PDB file of N, CA and C in Angstrom:
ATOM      1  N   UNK A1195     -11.915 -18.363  -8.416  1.00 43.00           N
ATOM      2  CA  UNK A1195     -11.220 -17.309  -7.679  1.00 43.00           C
ATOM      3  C   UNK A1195     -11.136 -17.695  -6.210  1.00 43.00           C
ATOM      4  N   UNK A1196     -10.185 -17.635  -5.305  1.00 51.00           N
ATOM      5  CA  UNK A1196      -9.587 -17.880  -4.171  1.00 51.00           C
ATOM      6  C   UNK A1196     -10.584 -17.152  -3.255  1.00 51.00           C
ATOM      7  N   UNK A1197     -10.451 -16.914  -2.344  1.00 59.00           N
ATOM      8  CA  UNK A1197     -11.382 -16.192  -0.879  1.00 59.00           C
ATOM      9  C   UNK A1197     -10.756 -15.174  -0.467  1.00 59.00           C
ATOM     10  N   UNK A1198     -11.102 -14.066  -0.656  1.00 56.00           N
ATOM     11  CA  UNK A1198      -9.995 -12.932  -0.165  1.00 56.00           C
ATOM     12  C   UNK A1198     -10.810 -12.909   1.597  1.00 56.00           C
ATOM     13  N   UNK A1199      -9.723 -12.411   2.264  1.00 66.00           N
ATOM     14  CA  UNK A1199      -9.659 -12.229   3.588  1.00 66.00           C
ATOM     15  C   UNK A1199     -10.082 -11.088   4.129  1.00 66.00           C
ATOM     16  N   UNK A1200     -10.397 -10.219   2.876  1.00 69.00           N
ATOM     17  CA  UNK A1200     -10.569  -8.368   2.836  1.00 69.00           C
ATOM     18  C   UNK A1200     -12.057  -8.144   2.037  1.00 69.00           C
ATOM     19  N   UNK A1201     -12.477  -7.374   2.450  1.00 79.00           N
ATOM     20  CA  UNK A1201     -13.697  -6.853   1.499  1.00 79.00           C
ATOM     21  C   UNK A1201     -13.319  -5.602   1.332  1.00 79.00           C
ATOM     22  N   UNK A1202     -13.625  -5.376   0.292  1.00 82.00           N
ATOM     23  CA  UNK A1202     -13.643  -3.292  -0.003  1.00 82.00           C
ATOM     24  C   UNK A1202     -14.039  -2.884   1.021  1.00 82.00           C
ATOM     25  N   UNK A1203     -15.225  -3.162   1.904  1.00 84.00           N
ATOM     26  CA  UNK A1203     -15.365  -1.992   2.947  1.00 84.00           C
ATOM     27  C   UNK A1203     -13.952  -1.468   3.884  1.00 84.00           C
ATOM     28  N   UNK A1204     -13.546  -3.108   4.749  1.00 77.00           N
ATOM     29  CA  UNK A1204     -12.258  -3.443   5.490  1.00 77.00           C
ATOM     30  C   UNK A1204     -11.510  -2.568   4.366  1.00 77.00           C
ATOM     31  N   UNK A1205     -10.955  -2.578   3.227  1.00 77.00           N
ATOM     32  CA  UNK A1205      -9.624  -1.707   2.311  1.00 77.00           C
ATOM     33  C   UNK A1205     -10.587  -0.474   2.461  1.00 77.00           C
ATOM     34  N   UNK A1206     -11.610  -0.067   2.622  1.00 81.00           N
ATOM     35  CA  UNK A1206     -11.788   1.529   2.199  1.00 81.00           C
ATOM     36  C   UNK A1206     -11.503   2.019   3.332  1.00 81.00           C
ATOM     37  N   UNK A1207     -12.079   1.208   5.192  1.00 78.00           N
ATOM     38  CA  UNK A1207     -11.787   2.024   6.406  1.00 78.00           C
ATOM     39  C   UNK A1207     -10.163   1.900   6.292  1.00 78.00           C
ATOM     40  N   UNK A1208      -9.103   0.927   6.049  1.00 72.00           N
ATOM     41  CA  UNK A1208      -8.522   0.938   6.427  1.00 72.00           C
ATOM     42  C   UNK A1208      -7.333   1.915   5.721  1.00 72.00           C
ATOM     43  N   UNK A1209      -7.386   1.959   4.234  1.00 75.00           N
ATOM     44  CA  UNK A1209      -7.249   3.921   3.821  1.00 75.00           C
ATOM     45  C   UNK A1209      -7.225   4.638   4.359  1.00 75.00           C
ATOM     46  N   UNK A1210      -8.559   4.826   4.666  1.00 78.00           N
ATOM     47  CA  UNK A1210      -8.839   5.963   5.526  1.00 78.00           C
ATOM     48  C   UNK A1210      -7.896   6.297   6.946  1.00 78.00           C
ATOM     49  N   UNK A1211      -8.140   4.944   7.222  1.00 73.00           N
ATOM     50  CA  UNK A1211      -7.013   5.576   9.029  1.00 73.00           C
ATOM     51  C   UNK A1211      -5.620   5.566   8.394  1.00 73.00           C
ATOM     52  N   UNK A1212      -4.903   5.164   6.981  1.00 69.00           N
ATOM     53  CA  UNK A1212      -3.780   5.426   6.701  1.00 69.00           C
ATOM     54  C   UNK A1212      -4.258   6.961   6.232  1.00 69.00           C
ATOM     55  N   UNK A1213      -4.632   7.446   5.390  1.00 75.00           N
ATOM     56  CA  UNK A1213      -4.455   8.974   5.150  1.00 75.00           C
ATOM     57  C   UNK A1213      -4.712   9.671   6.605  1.00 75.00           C
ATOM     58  N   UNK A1214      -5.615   9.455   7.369  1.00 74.00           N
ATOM     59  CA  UNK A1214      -5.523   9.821   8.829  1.00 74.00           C
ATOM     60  C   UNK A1214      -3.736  10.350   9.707  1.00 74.00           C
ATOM     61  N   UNK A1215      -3.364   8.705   9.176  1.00 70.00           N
ATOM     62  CA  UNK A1215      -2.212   8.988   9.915  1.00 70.00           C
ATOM     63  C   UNK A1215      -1.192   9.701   9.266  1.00 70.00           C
ATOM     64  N   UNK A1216      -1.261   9.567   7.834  1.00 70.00           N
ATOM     65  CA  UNK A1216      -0.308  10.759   6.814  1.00 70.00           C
ATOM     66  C   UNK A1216      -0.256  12.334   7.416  1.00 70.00           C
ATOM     67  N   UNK A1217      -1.578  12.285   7.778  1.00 73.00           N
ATOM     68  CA  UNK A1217      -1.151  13.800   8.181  1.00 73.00           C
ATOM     69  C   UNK A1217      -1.454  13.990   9.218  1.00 73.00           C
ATOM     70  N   UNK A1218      -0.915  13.232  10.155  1.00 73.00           N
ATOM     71  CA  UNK A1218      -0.298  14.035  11.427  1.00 73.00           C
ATOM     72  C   UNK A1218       1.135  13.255  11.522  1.00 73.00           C
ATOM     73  N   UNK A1219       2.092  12.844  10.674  1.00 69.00           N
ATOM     74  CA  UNK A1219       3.355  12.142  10.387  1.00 69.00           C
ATOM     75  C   UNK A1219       3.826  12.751   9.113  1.00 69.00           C
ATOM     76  N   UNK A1220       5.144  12.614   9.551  1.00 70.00           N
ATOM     77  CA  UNK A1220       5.718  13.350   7.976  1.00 70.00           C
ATOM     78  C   UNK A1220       7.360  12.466   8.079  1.00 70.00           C
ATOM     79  N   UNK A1221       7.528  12.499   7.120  1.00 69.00           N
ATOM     80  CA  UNK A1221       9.199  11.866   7.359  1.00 69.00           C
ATOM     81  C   UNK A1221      10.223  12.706   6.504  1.00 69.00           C
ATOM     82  N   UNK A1222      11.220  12.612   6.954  1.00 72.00           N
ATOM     83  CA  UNK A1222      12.852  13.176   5.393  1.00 72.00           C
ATOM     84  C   UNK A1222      12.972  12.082   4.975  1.00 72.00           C
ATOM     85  N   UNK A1223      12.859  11.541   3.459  1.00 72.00           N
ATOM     86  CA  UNK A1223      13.410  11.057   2.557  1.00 72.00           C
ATOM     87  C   UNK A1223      14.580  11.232   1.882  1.00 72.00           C
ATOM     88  N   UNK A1224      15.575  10.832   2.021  1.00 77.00           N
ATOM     89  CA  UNK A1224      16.723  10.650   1.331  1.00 77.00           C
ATOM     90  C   UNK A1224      17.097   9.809   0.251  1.00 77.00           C
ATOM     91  N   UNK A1225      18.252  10.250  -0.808  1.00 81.00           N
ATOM     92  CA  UNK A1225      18.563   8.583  -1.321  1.00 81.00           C
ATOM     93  C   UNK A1225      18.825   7.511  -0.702  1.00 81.00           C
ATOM     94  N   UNK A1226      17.993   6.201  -1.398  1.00 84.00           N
ATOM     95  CA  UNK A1226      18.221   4.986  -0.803  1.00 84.00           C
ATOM     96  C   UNK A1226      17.392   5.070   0.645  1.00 84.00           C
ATOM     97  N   UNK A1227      16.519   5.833   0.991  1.00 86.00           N
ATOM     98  CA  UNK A1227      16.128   5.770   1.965  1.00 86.00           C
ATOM     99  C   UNK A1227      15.044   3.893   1.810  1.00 86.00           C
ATOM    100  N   UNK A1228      15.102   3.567   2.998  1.00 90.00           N
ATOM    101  CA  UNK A1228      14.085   2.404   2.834  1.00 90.00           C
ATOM    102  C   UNK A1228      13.678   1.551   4.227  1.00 90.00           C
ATOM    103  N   UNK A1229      12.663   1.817   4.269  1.00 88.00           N
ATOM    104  CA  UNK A1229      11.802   1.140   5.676  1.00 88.00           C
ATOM    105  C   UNK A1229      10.550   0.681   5.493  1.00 88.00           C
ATOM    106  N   UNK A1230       9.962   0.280   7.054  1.00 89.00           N
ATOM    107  CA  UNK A1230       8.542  -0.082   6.916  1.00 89.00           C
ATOM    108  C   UNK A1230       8.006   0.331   8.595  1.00 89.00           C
ATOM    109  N   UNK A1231       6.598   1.362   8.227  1.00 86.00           N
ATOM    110  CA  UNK A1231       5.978   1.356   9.574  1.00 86.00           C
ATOM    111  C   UNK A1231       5.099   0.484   9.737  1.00 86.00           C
ATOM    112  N   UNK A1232       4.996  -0.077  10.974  1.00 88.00           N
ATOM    113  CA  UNK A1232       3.361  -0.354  11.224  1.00 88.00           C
ATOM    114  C   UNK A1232       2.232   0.549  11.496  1.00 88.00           C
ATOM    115  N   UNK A1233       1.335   0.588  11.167  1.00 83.00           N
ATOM    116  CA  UNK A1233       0.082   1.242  11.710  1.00 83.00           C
ATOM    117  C   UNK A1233      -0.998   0.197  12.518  1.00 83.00           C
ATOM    118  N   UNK A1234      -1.835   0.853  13.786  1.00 84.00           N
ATOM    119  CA  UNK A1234      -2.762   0.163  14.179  1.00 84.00           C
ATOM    120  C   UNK A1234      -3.802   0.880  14.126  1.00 84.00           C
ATOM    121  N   UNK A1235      -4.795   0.534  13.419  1.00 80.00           N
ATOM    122  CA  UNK A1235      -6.228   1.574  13.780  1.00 80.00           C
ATOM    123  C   UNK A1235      -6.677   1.064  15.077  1.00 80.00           C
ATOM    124  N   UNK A1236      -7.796   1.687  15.477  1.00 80.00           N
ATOM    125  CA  UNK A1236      -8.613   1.887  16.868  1.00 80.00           C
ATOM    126  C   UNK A1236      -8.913   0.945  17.190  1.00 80.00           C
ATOM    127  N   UNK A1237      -9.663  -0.208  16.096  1.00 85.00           N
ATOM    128  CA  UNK A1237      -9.599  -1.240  16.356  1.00 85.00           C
ATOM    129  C   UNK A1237      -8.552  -2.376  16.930  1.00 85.00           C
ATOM    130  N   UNK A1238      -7.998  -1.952  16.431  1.00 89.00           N
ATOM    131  CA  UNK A1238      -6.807  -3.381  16.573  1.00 89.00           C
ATOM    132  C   UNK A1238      -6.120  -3.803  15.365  1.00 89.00           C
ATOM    133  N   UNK A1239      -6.313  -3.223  14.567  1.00 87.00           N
ATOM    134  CA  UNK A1239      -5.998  -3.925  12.926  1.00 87.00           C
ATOM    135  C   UNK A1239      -4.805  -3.458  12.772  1.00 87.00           C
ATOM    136  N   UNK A1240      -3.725  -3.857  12.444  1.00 90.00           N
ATOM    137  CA  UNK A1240      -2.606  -3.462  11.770  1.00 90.00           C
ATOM    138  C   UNK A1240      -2.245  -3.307   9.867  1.00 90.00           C
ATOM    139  N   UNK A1241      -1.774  -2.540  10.022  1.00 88.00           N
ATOM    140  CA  UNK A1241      -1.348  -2.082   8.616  1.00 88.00           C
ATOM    141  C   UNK A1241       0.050  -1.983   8.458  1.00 88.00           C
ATOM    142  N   UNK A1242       0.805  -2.144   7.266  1.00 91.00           N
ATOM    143  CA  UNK A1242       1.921  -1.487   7.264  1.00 91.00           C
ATOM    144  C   UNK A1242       2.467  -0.740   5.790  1.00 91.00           C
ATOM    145  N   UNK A1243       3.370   0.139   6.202  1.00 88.00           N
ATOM    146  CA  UNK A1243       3.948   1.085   5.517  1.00 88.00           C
ATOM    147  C   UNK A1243       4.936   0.744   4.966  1.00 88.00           C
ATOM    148  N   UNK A1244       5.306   0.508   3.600  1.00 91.00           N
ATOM    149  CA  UNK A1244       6.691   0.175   2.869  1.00 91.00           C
ATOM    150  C   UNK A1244       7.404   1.433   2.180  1.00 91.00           C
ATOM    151  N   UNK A1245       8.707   1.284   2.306  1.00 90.00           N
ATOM    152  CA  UNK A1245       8.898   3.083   1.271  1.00 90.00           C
ATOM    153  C   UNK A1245      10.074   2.506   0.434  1.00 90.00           C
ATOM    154  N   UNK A1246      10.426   2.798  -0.318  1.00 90.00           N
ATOM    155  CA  UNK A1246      11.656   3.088  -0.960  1.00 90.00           C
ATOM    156  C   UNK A1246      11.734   3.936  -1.587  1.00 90.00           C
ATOM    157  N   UNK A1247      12.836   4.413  -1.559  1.00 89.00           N
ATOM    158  CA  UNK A1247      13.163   5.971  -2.406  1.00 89.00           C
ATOM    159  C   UNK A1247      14.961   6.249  -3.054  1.00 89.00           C
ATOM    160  N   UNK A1248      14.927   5.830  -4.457  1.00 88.00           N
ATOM    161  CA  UNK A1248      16.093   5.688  -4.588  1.00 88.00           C
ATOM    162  C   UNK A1248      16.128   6.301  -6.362  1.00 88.00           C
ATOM    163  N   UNK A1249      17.367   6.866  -6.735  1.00 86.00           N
ATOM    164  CA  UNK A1249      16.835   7.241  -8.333  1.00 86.00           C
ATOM    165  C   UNK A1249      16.208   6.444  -8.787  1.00 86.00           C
ATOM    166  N   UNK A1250      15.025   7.231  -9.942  1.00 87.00           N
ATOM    167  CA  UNK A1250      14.515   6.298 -10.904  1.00 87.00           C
ATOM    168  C   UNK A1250      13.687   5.115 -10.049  1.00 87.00           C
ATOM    169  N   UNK A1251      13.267   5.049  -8.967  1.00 88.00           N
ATOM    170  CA  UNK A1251      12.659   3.687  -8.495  1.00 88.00           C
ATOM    171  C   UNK A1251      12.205   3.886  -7.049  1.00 88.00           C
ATOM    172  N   UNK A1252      11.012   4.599  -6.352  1.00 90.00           N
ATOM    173  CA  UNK A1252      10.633   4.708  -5.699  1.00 90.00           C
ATOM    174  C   UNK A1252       8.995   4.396  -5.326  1.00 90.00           C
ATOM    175  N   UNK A1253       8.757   4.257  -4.369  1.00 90.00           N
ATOM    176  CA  UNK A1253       7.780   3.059  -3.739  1.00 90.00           C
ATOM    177  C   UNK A1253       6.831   3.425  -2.487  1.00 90.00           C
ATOM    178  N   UNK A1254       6.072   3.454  -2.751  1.00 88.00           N
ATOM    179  CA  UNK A1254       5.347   3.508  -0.891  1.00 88.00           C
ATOM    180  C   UNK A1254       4.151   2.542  -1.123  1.00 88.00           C
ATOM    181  N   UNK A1255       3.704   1.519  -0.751  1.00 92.00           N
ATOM    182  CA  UNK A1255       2.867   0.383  -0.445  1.00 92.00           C
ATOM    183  C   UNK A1255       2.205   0.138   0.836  1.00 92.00           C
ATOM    184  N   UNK A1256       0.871   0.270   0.929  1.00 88.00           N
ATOM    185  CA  UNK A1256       0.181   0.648   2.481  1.00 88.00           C
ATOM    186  C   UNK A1256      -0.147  -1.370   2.190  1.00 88.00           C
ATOM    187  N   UNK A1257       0.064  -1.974   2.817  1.00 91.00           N
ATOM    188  CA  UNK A1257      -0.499  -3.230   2.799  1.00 91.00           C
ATOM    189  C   UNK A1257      -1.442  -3.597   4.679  1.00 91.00           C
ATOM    190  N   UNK A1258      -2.282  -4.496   4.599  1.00 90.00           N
ATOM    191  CA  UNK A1258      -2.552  -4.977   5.861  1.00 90.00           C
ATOM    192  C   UNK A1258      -1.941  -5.884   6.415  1.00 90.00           C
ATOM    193  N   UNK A1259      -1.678  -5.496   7.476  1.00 92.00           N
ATOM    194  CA  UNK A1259      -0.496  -6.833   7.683  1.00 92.00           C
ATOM    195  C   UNK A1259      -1.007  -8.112   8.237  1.00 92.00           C
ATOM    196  N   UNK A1260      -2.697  -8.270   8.498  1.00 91.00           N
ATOM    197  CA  UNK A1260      -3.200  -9.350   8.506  1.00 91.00           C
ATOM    198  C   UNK A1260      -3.119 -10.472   6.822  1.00 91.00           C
ATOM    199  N   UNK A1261      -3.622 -10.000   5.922  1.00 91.00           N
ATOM    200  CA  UNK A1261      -3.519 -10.774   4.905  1.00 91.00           C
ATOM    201  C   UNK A1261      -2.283 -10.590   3.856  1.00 91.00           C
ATOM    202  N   UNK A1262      -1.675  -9.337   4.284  1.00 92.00           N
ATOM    203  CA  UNK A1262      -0.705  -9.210   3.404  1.00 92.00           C
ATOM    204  C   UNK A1262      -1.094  -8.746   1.899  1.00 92.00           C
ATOM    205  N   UNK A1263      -2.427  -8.248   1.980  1.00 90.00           N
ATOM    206  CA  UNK A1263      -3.090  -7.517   0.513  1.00 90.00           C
ATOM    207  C   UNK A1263      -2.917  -6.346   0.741  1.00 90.00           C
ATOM    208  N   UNK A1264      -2.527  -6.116  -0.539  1.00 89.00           N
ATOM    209  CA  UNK A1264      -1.717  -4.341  -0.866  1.00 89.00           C
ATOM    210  C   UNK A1264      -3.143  -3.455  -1.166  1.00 89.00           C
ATOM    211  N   UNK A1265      -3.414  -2.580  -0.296  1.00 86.00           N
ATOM    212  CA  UNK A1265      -4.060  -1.413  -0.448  1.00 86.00           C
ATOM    213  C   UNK A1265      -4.242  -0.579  -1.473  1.00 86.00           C
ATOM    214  N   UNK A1266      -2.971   0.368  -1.376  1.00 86.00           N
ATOM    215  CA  UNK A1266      -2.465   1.318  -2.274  1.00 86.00           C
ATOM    216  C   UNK A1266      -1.445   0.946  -2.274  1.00 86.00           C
ATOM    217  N   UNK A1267      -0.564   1.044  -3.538  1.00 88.00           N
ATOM    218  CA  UNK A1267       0.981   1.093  -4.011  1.00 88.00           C
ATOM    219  C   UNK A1267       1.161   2.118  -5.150  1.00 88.00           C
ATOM    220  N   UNK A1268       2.298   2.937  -4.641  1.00 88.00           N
ATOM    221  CA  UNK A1268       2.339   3.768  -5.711  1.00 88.00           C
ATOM    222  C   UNK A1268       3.907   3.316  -6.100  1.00 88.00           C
ATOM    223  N   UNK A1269       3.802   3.487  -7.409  1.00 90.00           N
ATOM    224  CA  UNK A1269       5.311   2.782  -8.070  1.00 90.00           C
ATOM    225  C   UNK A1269       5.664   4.309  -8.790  1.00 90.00           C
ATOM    226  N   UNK A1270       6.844   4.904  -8.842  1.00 90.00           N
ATOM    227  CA  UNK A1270       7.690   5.688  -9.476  1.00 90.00           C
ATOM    228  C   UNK A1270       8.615   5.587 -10.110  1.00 90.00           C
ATOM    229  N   UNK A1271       8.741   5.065 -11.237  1.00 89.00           N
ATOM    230  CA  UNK A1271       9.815   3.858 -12.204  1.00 89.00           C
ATOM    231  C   UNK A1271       9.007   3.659 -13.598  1.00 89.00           C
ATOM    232  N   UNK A1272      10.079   2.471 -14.129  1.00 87.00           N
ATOM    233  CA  UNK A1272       9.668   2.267 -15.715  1.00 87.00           C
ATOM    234  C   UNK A1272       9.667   1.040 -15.329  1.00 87.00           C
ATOM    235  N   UNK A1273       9.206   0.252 -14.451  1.00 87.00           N
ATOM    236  CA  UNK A1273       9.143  -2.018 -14.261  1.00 87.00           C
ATOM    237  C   UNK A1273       7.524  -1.617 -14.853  1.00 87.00           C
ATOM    238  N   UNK A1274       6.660  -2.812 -14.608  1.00 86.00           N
ATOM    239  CA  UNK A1274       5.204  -2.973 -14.858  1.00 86.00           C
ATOM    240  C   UNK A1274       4.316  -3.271 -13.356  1.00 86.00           C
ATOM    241  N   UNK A1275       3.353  -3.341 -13.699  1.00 83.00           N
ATOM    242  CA  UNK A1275       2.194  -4.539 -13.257  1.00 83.00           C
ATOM    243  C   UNK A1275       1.315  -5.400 -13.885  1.00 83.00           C
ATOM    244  N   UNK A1276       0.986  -6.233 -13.565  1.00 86.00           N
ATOM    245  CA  UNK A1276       0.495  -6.886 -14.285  1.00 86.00           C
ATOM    246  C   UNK A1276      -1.443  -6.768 -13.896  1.00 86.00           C
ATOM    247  N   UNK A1277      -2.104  -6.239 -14.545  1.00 81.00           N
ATOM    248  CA  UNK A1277      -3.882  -6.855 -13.954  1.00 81.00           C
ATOM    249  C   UNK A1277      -4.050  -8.150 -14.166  1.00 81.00           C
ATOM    250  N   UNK A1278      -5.164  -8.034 -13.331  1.00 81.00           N
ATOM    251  CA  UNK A1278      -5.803  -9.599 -13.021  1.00 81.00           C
ATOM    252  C   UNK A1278      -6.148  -9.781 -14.427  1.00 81.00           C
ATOM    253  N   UNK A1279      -6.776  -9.439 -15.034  1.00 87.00           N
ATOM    254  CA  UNK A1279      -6.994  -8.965 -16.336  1.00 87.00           C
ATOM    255  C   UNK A1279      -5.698  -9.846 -17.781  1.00 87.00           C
ATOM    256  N   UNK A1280      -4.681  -9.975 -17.189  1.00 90.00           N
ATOM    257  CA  UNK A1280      -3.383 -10.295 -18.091  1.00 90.00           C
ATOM    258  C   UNK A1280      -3.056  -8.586 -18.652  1.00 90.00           C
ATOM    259  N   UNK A1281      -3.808  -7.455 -18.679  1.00 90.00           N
ATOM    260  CA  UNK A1281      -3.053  -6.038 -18.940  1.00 90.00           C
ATOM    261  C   UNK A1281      -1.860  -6.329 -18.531  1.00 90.00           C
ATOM    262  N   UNK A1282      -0.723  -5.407 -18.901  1.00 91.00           N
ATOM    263  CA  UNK A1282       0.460  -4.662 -18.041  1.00 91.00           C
ATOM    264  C   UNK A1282       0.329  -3.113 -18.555  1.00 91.00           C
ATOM    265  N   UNK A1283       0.386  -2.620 -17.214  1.00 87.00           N
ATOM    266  CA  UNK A1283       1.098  -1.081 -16.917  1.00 87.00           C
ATOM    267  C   UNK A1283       2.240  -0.981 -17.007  1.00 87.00           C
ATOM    268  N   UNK A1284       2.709  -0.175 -17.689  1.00 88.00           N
ATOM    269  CA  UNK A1284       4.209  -0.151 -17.584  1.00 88.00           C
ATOM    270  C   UNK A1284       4.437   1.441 -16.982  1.00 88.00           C
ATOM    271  N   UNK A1285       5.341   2.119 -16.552  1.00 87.00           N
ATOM    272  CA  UNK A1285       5.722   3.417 -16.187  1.00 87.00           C
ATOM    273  C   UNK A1285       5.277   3.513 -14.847  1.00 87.00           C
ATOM    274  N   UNK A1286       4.688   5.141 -14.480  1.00 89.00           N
ATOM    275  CA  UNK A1286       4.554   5.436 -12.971  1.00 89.00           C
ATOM    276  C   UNK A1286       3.325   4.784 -13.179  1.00 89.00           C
ATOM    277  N   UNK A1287       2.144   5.091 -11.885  1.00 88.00           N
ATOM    278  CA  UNK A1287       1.125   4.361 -11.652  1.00 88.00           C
ATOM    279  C   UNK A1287       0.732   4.372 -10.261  1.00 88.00           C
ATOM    280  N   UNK A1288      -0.258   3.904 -10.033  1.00 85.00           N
ATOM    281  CA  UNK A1288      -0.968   3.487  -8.564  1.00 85.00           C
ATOM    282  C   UNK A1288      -2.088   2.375  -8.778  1.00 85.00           C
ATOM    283  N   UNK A1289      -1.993   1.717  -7.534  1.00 83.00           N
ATOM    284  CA  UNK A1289      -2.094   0.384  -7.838  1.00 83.00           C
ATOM    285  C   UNK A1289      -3.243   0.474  -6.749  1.00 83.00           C
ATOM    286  N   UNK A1290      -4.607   0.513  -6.817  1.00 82.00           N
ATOM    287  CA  UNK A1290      -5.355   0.309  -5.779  1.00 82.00           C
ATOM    288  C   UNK A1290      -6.135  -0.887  -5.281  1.00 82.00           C
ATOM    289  N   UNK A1291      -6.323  -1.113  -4.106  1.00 82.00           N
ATOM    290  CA  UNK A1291      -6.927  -2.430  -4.276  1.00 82.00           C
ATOM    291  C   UNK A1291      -8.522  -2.686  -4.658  1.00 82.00           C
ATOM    292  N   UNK A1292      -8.829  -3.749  -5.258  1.00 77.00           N
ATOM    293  CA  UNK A1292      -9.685  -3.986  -6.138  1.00 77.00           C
ATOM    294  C   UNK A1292     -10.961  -5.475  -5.307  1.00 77.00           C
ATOM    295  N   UNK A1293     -11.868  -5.334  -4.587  1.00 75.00           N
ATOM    296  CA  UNK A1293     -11.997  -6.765  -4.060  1.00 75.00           C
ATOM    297  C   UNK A1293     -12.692  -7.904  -5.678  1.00 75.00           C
ATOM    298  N   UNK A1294     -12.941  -6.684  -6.680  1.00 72.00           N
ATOM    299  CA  UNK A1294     -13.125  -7.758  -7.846  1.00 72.00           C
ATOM    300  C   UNK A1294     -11.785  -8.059  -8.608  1.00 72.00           C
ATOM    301  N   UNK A1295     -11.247  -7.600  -8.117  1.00 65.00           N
ATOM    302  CA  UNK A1295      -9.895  -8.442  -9.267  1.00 65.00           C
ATOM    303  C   UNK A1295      -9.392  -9.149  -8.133  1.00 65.00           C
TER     304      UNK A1295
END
């Protein structure tokens, strides 16, 4: 297995200052809406925000934008994922990050 750049602690604070910032931010979603915020916690760390929102196939993905490892992803659709595992999910879902997988 490779060297992750993240430990669960780093993904659990850095949750945290994303639900932090969920609620004091709100956005309108439209069809086809689609962007990306950055977030910085107190520290210095950056995060970012992915959305898509379109029939049948919508998306929000908190990733760090130091390593580029996905946090939380929530998928709203019928595609898959795949686990480390070889599983696939297929349908809606949430995808959390895992420092053992």
């Amino acid at each position: 297995m490779e060297d992750l750049f993240l430990t669960q602690d780093q993904a659990n604070r850095l949750t945290k200052t994303v639900k932090c910032f969920l609620k004091r931010y709100s956005a309108i979603l439209r069809e086809r809406s689609k962007g990306k915020m950055v977030v910085e916690d107190k520290d210095g760390r950056k995060f970012c925000i992915h959305y898509l929102f379109a029939a049948g196939n919508n998306h929000i993905q908190f990733m760090d934008a130091k390593t580029k490892l996905t946090l939380v992803r929530i998928n709203l659709n019928d595609s898959f994922h795949k686990n480390a595992d070889g599983s696939i999910i297929t349908g809606n879902r949430v995808n959390v990050f895992s420092e053992s997988e």
